[in-house]
Short mmCIF file of C-alpha atoms in Angstrom, two decimals:
data_model
loop_
_atom_site.label_atom_id
_atom_site.label_comp_id
_atom_site.label_asym_id
_atom_site.label_seq_id
_atom_site.Cartn_x
_atom_site.Cartn_y
_atom_site.Cartn_z
CA MET A 1 -0.18 -21.76 26.88
CA PRO A 2 -2.12 -20.47 29.46
CA GLY A 3 -2.20 -16.67 30.09
CA ALA A 4 -3.13 -13.02 28.98
CA ILE A 5 -1.64 -9.86 28.18
CA THR A 6 -2.94 -8.66 31.25
CA ASP A 7 -0.78 -10.91 33.16
CA VAL A 8 1.86 -8.19 31.99
CA ALA A 9 1.58 -5.52 35.51
CA GLY A 10 0.13 -1.90 34.91
CA LEU A 11 -1.87 -3.32 31.31
CA ARG A 12 -6.05 -3.28 31.25
CA VAL A 13 -7.56 -4.70 28.05
CA GLY A 14 -11.31 -3.59 27.32
CA HIS A 15 -13.38 -4.83 24.69
CA HIS A 16 -16.74 -3.16 22.70
CA THR A 17 -18.47 -5.26 20.32
CA LEU A 18 -21.10 -3.10 17.71
CA ALA A 19 -24.52 -4.83 17.77
CA ALA A 20 -25.91 -4.13 14.60
CA ARG A 21 -22.71 -5.42 12.56
CA ALA A 22 -20.15 -8.04 13.02
CA THR A 23 -17.05 -5.24 14.04
CA GLY A 24 -15.78 -3.29 17.37
CA CYS A 25 -12.85 -2.50 18.78
CA THR A 26 -10.30 -3.47 21.97
CA VAL A 27 -7.87 -0.86 24.14
CA VAL A 28 -5.23 -1.88 26.08
CA LEU A 29 -5.07 0.88 28.31
CA CYS A 30 -1.78 1.58 30.52
CA PRO A 31 -2.73 5.12 32.05
CA ASP A 32 0.79 5.30 33.83
CA GLY A 33 1.92 5.47 30.79
CA ALA A 34 4.60 2.63 29.12
CA VAL A 35 7.62 2.88 26.42
CA ALA A 36 6.19 2.17 23.02
CA GLY A 37 7.64 0.79 20.13
CA VAL A 38 6.17 -0.53 16.65
CA ASP A 39 7.34 -2.54 13.87
CA VAL A 40 4.91 -2.31 10.58
CA ARG A 41 5.68 -5.07 7.98
CA GLY A 42 2.17 -5.05 6.08
CA GLY A 43 2.36 -3.92 2.36
CA ALA A 44 -1.04 -2.18 3.18
CA PRO A 45 -1.08 -0.95 6.60
CA GLY A 46 -3.91 1.28 8.42
CA THR A 47 -2.50 3.22 11.27
CA ARG A 48 -2.41 5.86 13.49
CA GLU A 49 0.47 7.50 15.16
CA THR A 50 3.21 5.27 14.68
CA ASP A 51 5.76 8.24 13.94
CA LEU A 52 6.50 8.75 16.86
CA LEU A 53 7.05 5.89 18.51
CA ARG A 54 9.84 6.03 16.25
CA PRO A 55 13.49 5.90 18.80
CA GLU A 56 14.79 9.51 17.86
CA ASN A 57 11.42 10.96 18.25
CA VAL A 58 11.17 12.85 21.58
CA VAL A 59 7.47 11.52 23.34
CA PRO A 60 8.87 9.09 25.37
CA LEU A 61 5.46 6.84 26.64
CA VAL A 62 1.97 6.24 25.60
CA HIS A 63 -0.93 5.54 27.75
CA GLY A 64 -3.20 3.23 25.32
CA VAL A 65 -3.17 1.26 22.32
CA LEU A 66 -6.04 0.97 20.12
CA LEU A 67 -7.37 -2.30 17.87
CA THR A 68 -10.04 -1.76 15.52
CA GLY A 69 -12.25 -2.88 13.05
CA GLY A 70 -14.19 -0.62 10.45
CA SER A 71 -10.88 0.01 7.87
CA ALA A 72 -9.48 3.38 8.31
CA PHE A 73 -12.95 4.77 9.51
CA GLY A 74 -12.22 2.93 12.66
CA LEU A 75 -9.68 4.91 13.65
CA ALA A 76 -12.16 7.69 14.88
CA ALA A 77 -12.39 5.02 17.49
CA ALA A 78 -9.14 6.28 19.25
CA ASP A 79 -10.57 9.64 19.71
CA GLY A 80 -12.48 8.47 22.18
CA VAL A 81 -9.82 6.58 23.99
CA MET A 82 -7.83 9.98 24.14
CA ARG A 83 -10.89 11.99 25.60
CA TRP A 84 -11.78 8.94 28.25
CA LEU A 85 -7.94 9.37 29.28
CA GLU A 86 -8.25 12.79 29.70
CA ALA A 87 -11.21 13.32 31.98
CA ARG A 88 -9.15 11.19 33.90
CA GLY A 89 -5.95 13.28 34.24
CA HIS A 90 -4.01 11.13 32.19
CA GLY A 91 -2.01 12.19 28.65
CA LEU A 92 1.66 13.62 28.33
CA PRO A 93 1.91 17.56 29.85
CA VAL A 94 2.31 19.91 27.52
CA GLY A 95 1.81 23.66 28.52
CA PRO A 96 -1.40 23.87 30.30
CA VAL A 97 -3.15 20.44 29.26
CA ARG A 98 -2.50 16.69 29.04
CA VAL A 99 -2.80 15.09 25.51
CA PRO A 100 -3.20 11.30 25.75
CA ILE A 101 -1.20 9.40 23.04
CA VAL A 102 -3.10 6.53 21.62
CA PRO A 103 -1.01 4.50 18.98
CA SER A 104 -3.82 2.85 16.62
CA ALA A 105 -3.80 -0.08 14.31
CA VAL A 106 -7.32 -1.33 12.13
CA ILE A 107 -8.82 -4.35 9.99
CA PHE A 108 -10.75 -4.35 7.41
CA ASP A 109 -13.90 -6.33 8.14
CA LEU A 110 -16.33 -4.37 5.54
CA TRP A 111 -17.09 -7.65 4.01
CA HIS A 112 -20.44 -8.38 6.58
CA GLY A 113 -23.42 -6.04 6.73
CA ASP A 114 -23.56 -2.64 5.99
CA PRO A 115 -20.16 -1.05 5.85
CA ALA A 116 -21.52 2.46 7.16
CA MET A 117 -21.76 0.59 10.29
CA ARG A 118 -18.06 0.68 12.41
CA PRO A 119 -16.78 1.75 15.52
CA ASP A 120 -16.57 5.57 16.16
CA ALA A 121 -15.65 8.04 19.32
CA ALA A 122 -17.89 6.48 21.15
CA ALA A 123 -16.76 2.97 21.18
CA GLY A 124 -13.53 3.29 21.60
CA ALA A 125 -14.80 5.16 25.08
CA ALA A 126 -17.27 1.86 25.79
CA ALA A 127 -14.37 0.12 25.57
CA CYS A 128 -12.32 2.09 27.81
CA ASP A 129 -15.27 1.41 30.28
CA ALA A 130 -15.04 -2.51 29.97
CA ALA A 131 -11.11 -2.29 30.47
CA SER A 132 -10.03 -4.45 33.37
CA THR A 133 -6.85 -6.52 34.78
CA HIS A 134 -8.88 -9.91 34.03
CA SER A 135 -8.03 -11.91 31.58
CA PRO A 136 -9.94 -10.59 28.54
CA ALA A 137 -12.49 -12.50 26.48
CA THR A 138 -11.24 -14.01 23.36
CA GLY A 139 -12.57 -15.14 19.57
CA ALA A 140 -15.59 -12.98 18.39
CA VAL A 141 -15.40 -10.33 20.04
CA GLY A 142 -13.70 -6.42 20.02
CA ALA A 143 -11.48 -6.12 16.78
CA GLY A 144 -11.93 -9.67 16.36
CA ALA A 145 -15.38 -9.25 15.95
CA GLY A 146 -15.54 -9.68 12.42
CA ALA A 147 -11.99 -10.55 11.26
CA THR A 148 -11.80 -13.43 8.44
CA VAL A 149 -8.76 -15.64 7.42
CA GLY A 150 -7.98 -17.78 4.02
CA LYS A 151 -9.17 -15.67 1.83
CA LEU A 152 -6.08 -16.08 -0.72
CA TRP A 153 -9.11 -16.90 -3.40
CA GLY A 154 -11.55 -14.85 -2.08
CA PRO A 155 -13.32 -13.61 1.31
CA ALA A 156 -16.09 -16.34 -0.03
CA HIS A 157 -13.55 -19.28 0.28
CA GLY A 158 -12.09 -18.06 4.01
CA MET A 159 -12.94 -18.74 7.43
CA ARG A 160 -13.44 -17.05 10.43
CA GLY A 161 -10.54 -15.26 12.16
CA GLY A 162 -10.65 -14.23 15.56
CA LEU A 163 -8.76 -12.18 18.85
CA GLY A 164 -6.77 -14.32 20.91
CA THR A 165 -3.94 -13.79 23.78
CA ALA A 166 -1.19 -15.75 25.90
CA SER A 167 1.42 -15.12 27.71
CA ILE A 168 5.00 -16.29 29.51
CA THR A 169 6.67 -15.60 32.78
CA VAL A 170 10.60 -16.71 32.54
CA ALA A 171 13.14 -15.60 35.80
CA GLY A 172 10.70 -13.07 36.99
CA ILE A 173 10.05 -11.59 33.35
CA THR A 174 6.61 -11.86 32.26
CA VAL A 175 5.83 -11.21 28.22
CA GLY A 176 2.20 -11.05 26.95
CA ALA A 177 0.59 -10.82 23.46
CA LEU A 178 -3.10 -10.23 22.17
CA MET A 179 -3.24 -10.65 18.14
CA VAL A 180 -6.33 -9.80 16.21
CA VAL A 181 -6.54 -12.31 13.21
CA ASN A 182 -7.78 -10.99 9.81
CA ALA A 183 -4.71 -13.22 7.55
CA ILE A 184 -5.11 -13.67 3.70
CA GLY A 185 -2.87 -17.15 4.69
CA ASP A 186 -4.07 -19.73 6.87
CA VAL A 187 -3.57 -19.96 10.71
CA LEU A 188 -1.13 -23.06 11.52
CA ASP A 189 -1.04 -25.32 14.46
CA THR A 190 2.51 -26.17 15.83
CA ASP A 191 2.66 -29.22 13.77
CA GLY A 192 1.48 -27.24 10.12
CA SER A 193 -1.71 -28.49 10.24
CA VAL A 194 -4.47 -25.95 9.38
CA ILE A 195 -6.41 -24.78 12.39
CA ALA A 196 -8.74 -22.29 9.93
CA GLY A 197 -7.68 -21.37 6.42
CA ALA A 198 -8.94 -21.80 3.14
CA ARG A 199 -11.23 -23.67 1.46
CA GLY A 200 -11.90 -25.08 -2.22
CA ASP A 201 -14.47 -24.58 -4.38
CA ASP A 202 -16.79 -27.76 -2.99
CA GLY A 203 -16.33 -26.32 0.20
CA GLN A 204 -13.56 -28.56 1.71
CA PRO A 205 -10.71 -27.14 3.83
CA ARG A 206 -7.22 -26.90 1.49
CA ARG A 207 -3.73 -25.53 2.75
CA SER A 208 -3.23 -22.58 0.64
CA THR A 209 0.44 -22.94 0.04
CA ASP A 210 -0.21 -26.76 -1.02
CA ALA A 211 -2.88 -25.42 -3.75
CA LEU A 212 -0.57 -22.92 -4.88
CA ALA A 213 2.15 -25.81 -5.76
CA ALA A 214 -0.30 -27.43 -7.33
CA GLY A 215 -0.82 -24.70 -9.79
CA VAL A 216 -4.17 -23.29 -8.13
CA LEU A 217 -4.07 -20.21 -8.59
CA PRO A 218 -5.67 -17.73 -6.57
CA GLN A 219 -7.78 -14.54 -7.85
CA ARG A 220 -6.52 -10.85 -8.48
CA LEU A 221 -6.40 -9.98 -5.08
CA ILE A 222 -7.56 -6.15 -3.18
CA PRO A 223 -4.92 -4.29 -1.20
CA GLY A 224 -5.62 -3.45 2.38
CA THR A 225 -8.61 -5.99 2.91
CA ALA A 226 -6.23 -8.78 5.15
CA THR A 227 -4.55 -7.73 8.42
CA THR A 228 -2.85 -9.39 11.55
CA ILE A 229 -2.32 -6.96 14.08
CA GLY A 230 -1.57 -7.05 18.04
CA VAL A 231 0.36 -6.05 20.99
CA VAL A 232 3.60 -7.42 22.23
CA ALA A 233 4.29 -6.41 26.31
CA THR A 234 6.77 -7.08 28.79
CA ASP A 235 7.04 -5.49 32.70
CA ALA A 236 10.80 -5.71 32.07
CA VAL A 237 12.74 -2.69 31.45
CA LEU A 238 13.19 -0.87 27.76
CA ASP A 239 13.96 2.06 26.03
CA LYS A 240 11.66 2.89 22.82
CA ALA A 241 14.84 1.45 20.76
CA GLN A 242 14.75 -1.71 22.33
CA ALA A 243 11.03 -2.07 22.64
CA THR A 244 10.87 -1.31 18.70
CA LYS A 245 13.75 -4.28 18.11
CA LEU A 246 10.70 -6.29 20.61
CA ALA A 247 8.37 -5.67 17.79
CA ALA A 248 10.23 -6.49 15.22
CA LEU A 249 10.94 -9.79 17.04
CA GLY A 250 7.63 -10.61 17.96
CA HIS A 251 6.66 -10.58 14.06
CA ALA A 252 8.89 -14.07 13.72
CA GLY A 253 5.72 -15.36 15.85
CA LEU A 254 3.46 -14.08 12.96
CA ALA A 255 5.20 -15.91 10.37
CA ARG A 256 5.52 -19.49 12.23
CA ALA A 257 1.56 -19.19 12.54
CA VAL A 258 0.16 -17.44 9.87
CA ASP A 259 1.11 -18.66 5.99
CA PRO A 260 1.56 -17.93 3.76
CA LEU A 261 2.25 -13.85 4.51
CA THR A 262 1.17 -11.27 1.50
CA MET A 263 1.96 -7.49 0.46
CA HIS A 264 -1.65 -7.41 0.57
CA ASP A 265 -1.61 -7.75 4.71
CA GLY A 266 -1.06 -4.80 6.77
CA ASP A 267 0.75 -6.45 9.45
CA THR A 268 1.25 -3.97 12.30
CA LEU A 269 3.06 -5.14 15.83
CA PHE A 270 3.17 -2.66 18.73
CA ALA A 271 5.06 -3.41 21.98
CA LEU A 272 4.89 -2.08 25.53
CA ALA A 273 7.51 -2.07 28.43
CA THR A 274 5.47 -1.40 31.58
CA GLY A 275 8.99 -1.47 33.43
CA ARG A 276 7.26 -3.36 36.72
CA ALA A 277 9.39 -5.91 37.24
CA GLY A 278 11.69 -3.31 38.26
CA GLN A 279 15.09 -5.18 36.26
CA ALA A 280 15.93 -5.48 32.20
CA ALA A 281 16.55 -8.62 30.68
CA ASP A 282 18.39 -9.88 27.72
CA LEU A 283 16.90 -8.48 24.45
CA SER A 284 17.71 -11.82 22.70
CA LEU A 285 15.35 -13.22 24.94
CA LEU A 286 12.30 -11.13 25.62
CA GLY A 287 12.60 -11.52 21.55
CA ALA A 288 12.40 -15.63 21.74
CA LEU A 289 9.59 -15.07 24.15
CA ALA A 290 7.77 -12.55 22.20
CA ALA A 291 8.00 -14.60 19.15
CA ARG A 292 6.40 -17.77 20.76
CA VAL A 293 3.60 -15.78 22.87
CA VAL A 294 2.51 -14.08 18.93
CA ALA A 295 2.11 -17.36 17.45
CA GLU A 296 -0.04 -18.15 20.34
CA ALA A 297 -1.85 -15.80 20.58
CA ILE A 298 -2.65 -15.87 16.59
CA ARG A 299 -4.14 -19.42 17.44
CA SER A 300 -6.11 -19.13 20.03
CA GLY A 301 -7.94 -16.45 18.43
CA VAL A 302 -8.99 -18.62 15.78
CA ARG A 303 -10.09 -21.57 17.87
CA ALA A 304 -12.11 -19.53 20.29
CA ARG A 305 -14.21 -18.69 17.27
CA ALA A 306 -17.11 -20.61 17.34
CA GLY A 307 -16.93 -21.16 13.42
CA CYS A 308 -13.31 -21.70 13.34
CA ARG A 309 -13.29 -25.42 12.75
CA LEU A 310 -13.04 -26.63 9.77
CA THR A 311 -16.27 -28.75 9.82
CA ALA A 312 -18.19 -26.07 10.94
CA ALA A 313 -17.43 -23.42 8.48
CA PRO A 314 -20.32 -22.96 5.90
CA SER A 315 -19.46 -25.57 3.06
CA THR A 316 -22.47 -25.91 0.56
CA PRO A 317 -22.53 -23.88 -2.77
CA ALA A 318 -25.55 -21.78 -2.10
CA ALA A 319 -23.60 -20.31 1.26
CA ILE A 320 -20.49 -19.52 -0.68
CA SER A 321 -22.43 -17.96 -4.14
CA GLU A 322 -24.29 -16.13 -1.24
CA PHE A 323 -20.84 -14.70 0.45
CA ALA A 324 -19.46 -14.08 -3.11
CA HIS A 325 -22.54 -11.87 -3.50
CA GLN A 326 -22.18 -9.73 -0.62
CA VAL A 327 -18.82 -9.32 -1.63
CA ASP A 328 -19.36 -8.13 -5.41
CA GLU A 329 -21.98 -5.67 -4.47
CA ALA A 330 -19.46 -4.17 -1.72
CA ARG A 331 -16.82 -3.51 -4.52
CA GLN A 332 -18.92 -1.87 -6.74
CA ARG A 333 -19.95 0.47 -3.69
CA ALA A 334 -16.64 1.41 -3.14
CA VAL A 335 -16.04 1.77 -7.06
CA ALA A 336 -19.07 3.90 -7.30
CA ALA A 337 -17.53 6.10 -4.33
CA VAL A 338 -14.54 6.90 -6.15
CA GLY A 339 -16.75 8.32 -8.83
CA ALA A 340 -16.47 8.47 -12.50
CA PRO A 341 -12.81 10.09 -13.71
CA ASP A 342 -12.84 14.04 -15.00
CA GLN A 343 -12.80 14.94 -18.14
CA GLY A 344 -8.86 15.65 -17.87
CA GLN A 345 -8.37 11.72 -16.72
CA ARG A 346 -10.51 10.74 -19.60
CA ARG A 347 -8.42 12.98 -21.99
CA PHE A 348 -5.15 11.83 -20.42
CA GLN A 349 -6.57 8.19 -20.38
CA ALA A 350 -7.34 8.73 -24.55
CA ARG A 351 -3.74 9.67 -25.03
CA ALA A 352 -2.44 7.10 -23.49
CA ARG A 353 -3.98 4.77 -25.19
CA ALA A 354 -3.41 6.14 -28.70
CA PRO A 355 -1.31 4.49 -31.12
CA GLY A 356 2.63 5.77 -30.29
CA ALA A 357 1.92 7.25 -27.63
CA GLY A 358 4.65 8.01 -25.25
CA ARG A 359 6.81 9.33 -27.73
CA ARG A 360 9.15 12.37 -27.24
CA TRP A 361 9.83 13.76 -30.22
CA PRO A 362 8.44 15.13 -33.26
CA ALA A 363 7.74 12.55 -36.15
CA ARG A 364 10.23 14.26 -38.62
CA VAL A 365 12.95 13.23 -36.39
CA ARG A 366 12.11 10.08 -35.42
CA PRO A 367 14.85 7.81 -34.45
CA ALA A 368 15.77 5.86 -37.99
CA SER A 369 14.14 2.58 -36.06
CA THR A 370 10.72 3.89 -35.82
CA THR A 371 10.62 4.83 -39.48
CA ALA A 372 10.51 3.21 -43.14
CA PRO A 373 13.72 2.64 -45.20
CA ARG A 374 14.76 6.34 -47.01
CA THR A 375 14.98 5.65 -50.59
CA GLY A 376 15.69 8.96 -52.42
CA PRO A 377 17.08 12.05 -50.85
CA ARG A 378 15.73 13.75 -47.43
CA ARG A 379 13.54 17.08 -48.48
CA ARG A 380 10.98 18.54 -46.26
CA PRO A 381 7.55 18.20 -47.63
CA PRO A 382 5.92 21.86 -48.36
CA GLY A 383 4.31 23.38 -45.26
CA SER A 384 5.84 20.68 -42.59
CA GLY A 385 9.49 21.76 -42.29
CA ARG A 386 9.48 21.99 -38.81
CA SER A 387 7.50 20.58 -35.99
CA SER A 388 4.80 22.49 -33.81
CA CYS A 389 5.85 23.82 -31.11
CA VAL A 390 9.16 25.09 -32.75
CA PRO A 391 7.84 28.49 -34.91
CA PRO A 392 10.20 28.39 -38.40
CA ARG A 393 13.24 30.62 -38.42
CA PRO A 394 12.42 33.54 -40.81
CA PRO A 395 15.20 34.61 -43.63
CA PRO A 396 17.75 36.77 -43.10
CA PRO A 397 17.57 40.53 -44.61
CA ALA A 398 18.27 40.98 -47.65
CA SER A 399 21.45 43.79 -46.70
CA ARG A 400 22.80 40.38 -44.87
CA ARG A 401 22.31 38.14 -47.90
CA PRO A 402 25.54 38.22 -50.00
CA ALA A 403 25.16 38.27 -54.01
CA ARG A 404 26.01 35.24 -55.21
CA SER A 405 27.65 35.29 -58.64
CA ALA A 406 26.59 32.78 -61.83
CA SER A 407 29.18 30.72 -61.56
CA ALA A 408 28.54 30.00 -57.94
CA ALA A 409 24.81 28.71 -58.37
CA CYS A 410 25.73 26.72 -61.51
CA ARG A 411 28.23 24.65 -59.03
CA THR A 412 25.02 23.65 -56.79
CA GLY A 413 23.21 22.75 -60.02
CA PRO A 414 21.99 19.41 -60.08
CA GLY A 415 24.66 18.22 -62.74
CA HIS A 416 27.97 19.72 -60.55
CA ARG A 417 29.12 16.95 -59.36
CA ALA A 418 30.38 18.17 -55.15
CA GLY A 419 33.30 16.74 -52.43
CA ALA A 420 31.93 15.65 -49.52
CA ARG A 421 31.11 18.67 -47.99
CA GLY A 422 28.78 19.68 -51.97
CA SER A 423 27.05 15.76 -51.23
CA SER A 424 26.30 17.09 -47.84
CA ALA A 425 24.76 20.52 -48.93
CA ARG A 426 22.96 18.79 -51.83
CA ARG A 427 21.43 16.30 -49.19
CA ARG A 428 19.86 19.29 -47.27
CA ASN A 429 18.91 21.35 -49.79
CA PRO A 430 16.89 20.78 -52.97
CA PRO A 431 19.19 21.75 -56.18
CA ALA A 432 19.49 24.91 -56.91
CA PRO A 433 17.82 26.58 -60.97
CA ALA A 434 20.04 25.43 -64.03
CA CYS A 435 22.92 27.85 -65.62
CA ALA A 436 20.63 28.46 -68.26
CA ALA A 437 17.93 29.67 -66.32
CA LEU A 438 20.36 32.80 -65.26
CA PRO A 439 20.03 35.57 -66.85
CA ALA A 440 23.54 35.90 -69.46
CA GLY A 441 25.73 38.59 -67.71
CA GLY A 442 23.14 39.93 -64.91
CA PRO A 443 22.70 39.83 -61.40
CA ALA A 444 22.42 36.53 -59.57
CA ALA A 445 18.88 35.22 -58.36
CA PRO A 446 18.73 35.65 -54.68
CA PRO A 447 18.37 32.59 -52.74
CA PRO A 448 15.61 30.37 -52.60
CA PRO A 449 13.88 31.25 -49.19
CA TRP A 450 14.94 27.19 -47.70
CA VAL A 451 18.76 28.10 -48.07
CA ARG A 452 20.04 29.20 -44.63
#
């Protein structure tokens, strides 16, 4: 399908690719403003200014969309886009100033080279300087410079992704898309064949879902390390709710071209409506066209990469081993940056690993299922009558303790046979002294300290 997103009237596209490392940023400019929406479906997105695109929020227009590499660090490039637009008088009027609205999304491309090299504000401004209405370059350029695909068994088994674009015009309405393909899954052609994707240990290509069905399980995936992001645009007249729905319908094209989709992808799709056609269109028609151009833009992005062909990808064991070594080093640097847990965290972790961790009750009142069967009357061991968190109750003062007669004391002796209540009391309290131990005819002995 020929065409590009710049076929939509009112849009310009510019790239900036860093020379020191395979990364960069791409900007879609609409200086006069465009109605926008967004649909974020990935489990690990990296975005900026997406909440204001919700239909219930008051910001009516945006002035550009930034797609960038460098993970969350790359969001700094949006500052340069905002300054570039502000210097030229574009933006939302807010009091004495104009504030350009530039939603953004990122991909993770820090596998290659020095991860400290990533797009910044200067890179964003450079992409704006390069923006034009001509058909933009595709493949290893801008935000797609460091993109990879087929990473279900790790980046060492993947292939290169890229940036692609496509458009279609029907009944005077143009719909275009620009996509950055950095997926975990494979990129599929219209007939289901793999254009670019995962490779086995021998370096030969294989379809990821076929390998999974055969019992070849993937390694533990790292969240946030794969994303397919993009922009779908039209010159039809839409409001914010319709633009948001257009972004959601465009995700169907992603499902057609990328397989499998995982929770570790941060898939984000923006929608822009410039309104230059001067007419509304049926949203179902626009959604069908949006899904079509999204899928074709994804395919064109990996086809344009010089190393995207299956036979051209590095496939020797030495090359795979070297790439895996680089990935391990990057992972170790990330762990070192987080730092070791402090003393409080270590103490909490030690308690969590201790046997019986998580009990919410003292040992003496555990449920019956957690204790050994009891063979005799229940008595409190000396000195451990209560939990350490509950202070023992002091005995009542002597003036409040009723005197007991000798006959009453005898009724609690070990040889006395009590009813139900006496049996219960005997289980709760140890037996009192025998009658022979009491002085004949004298006052009753004070009750033992454990009697309440």
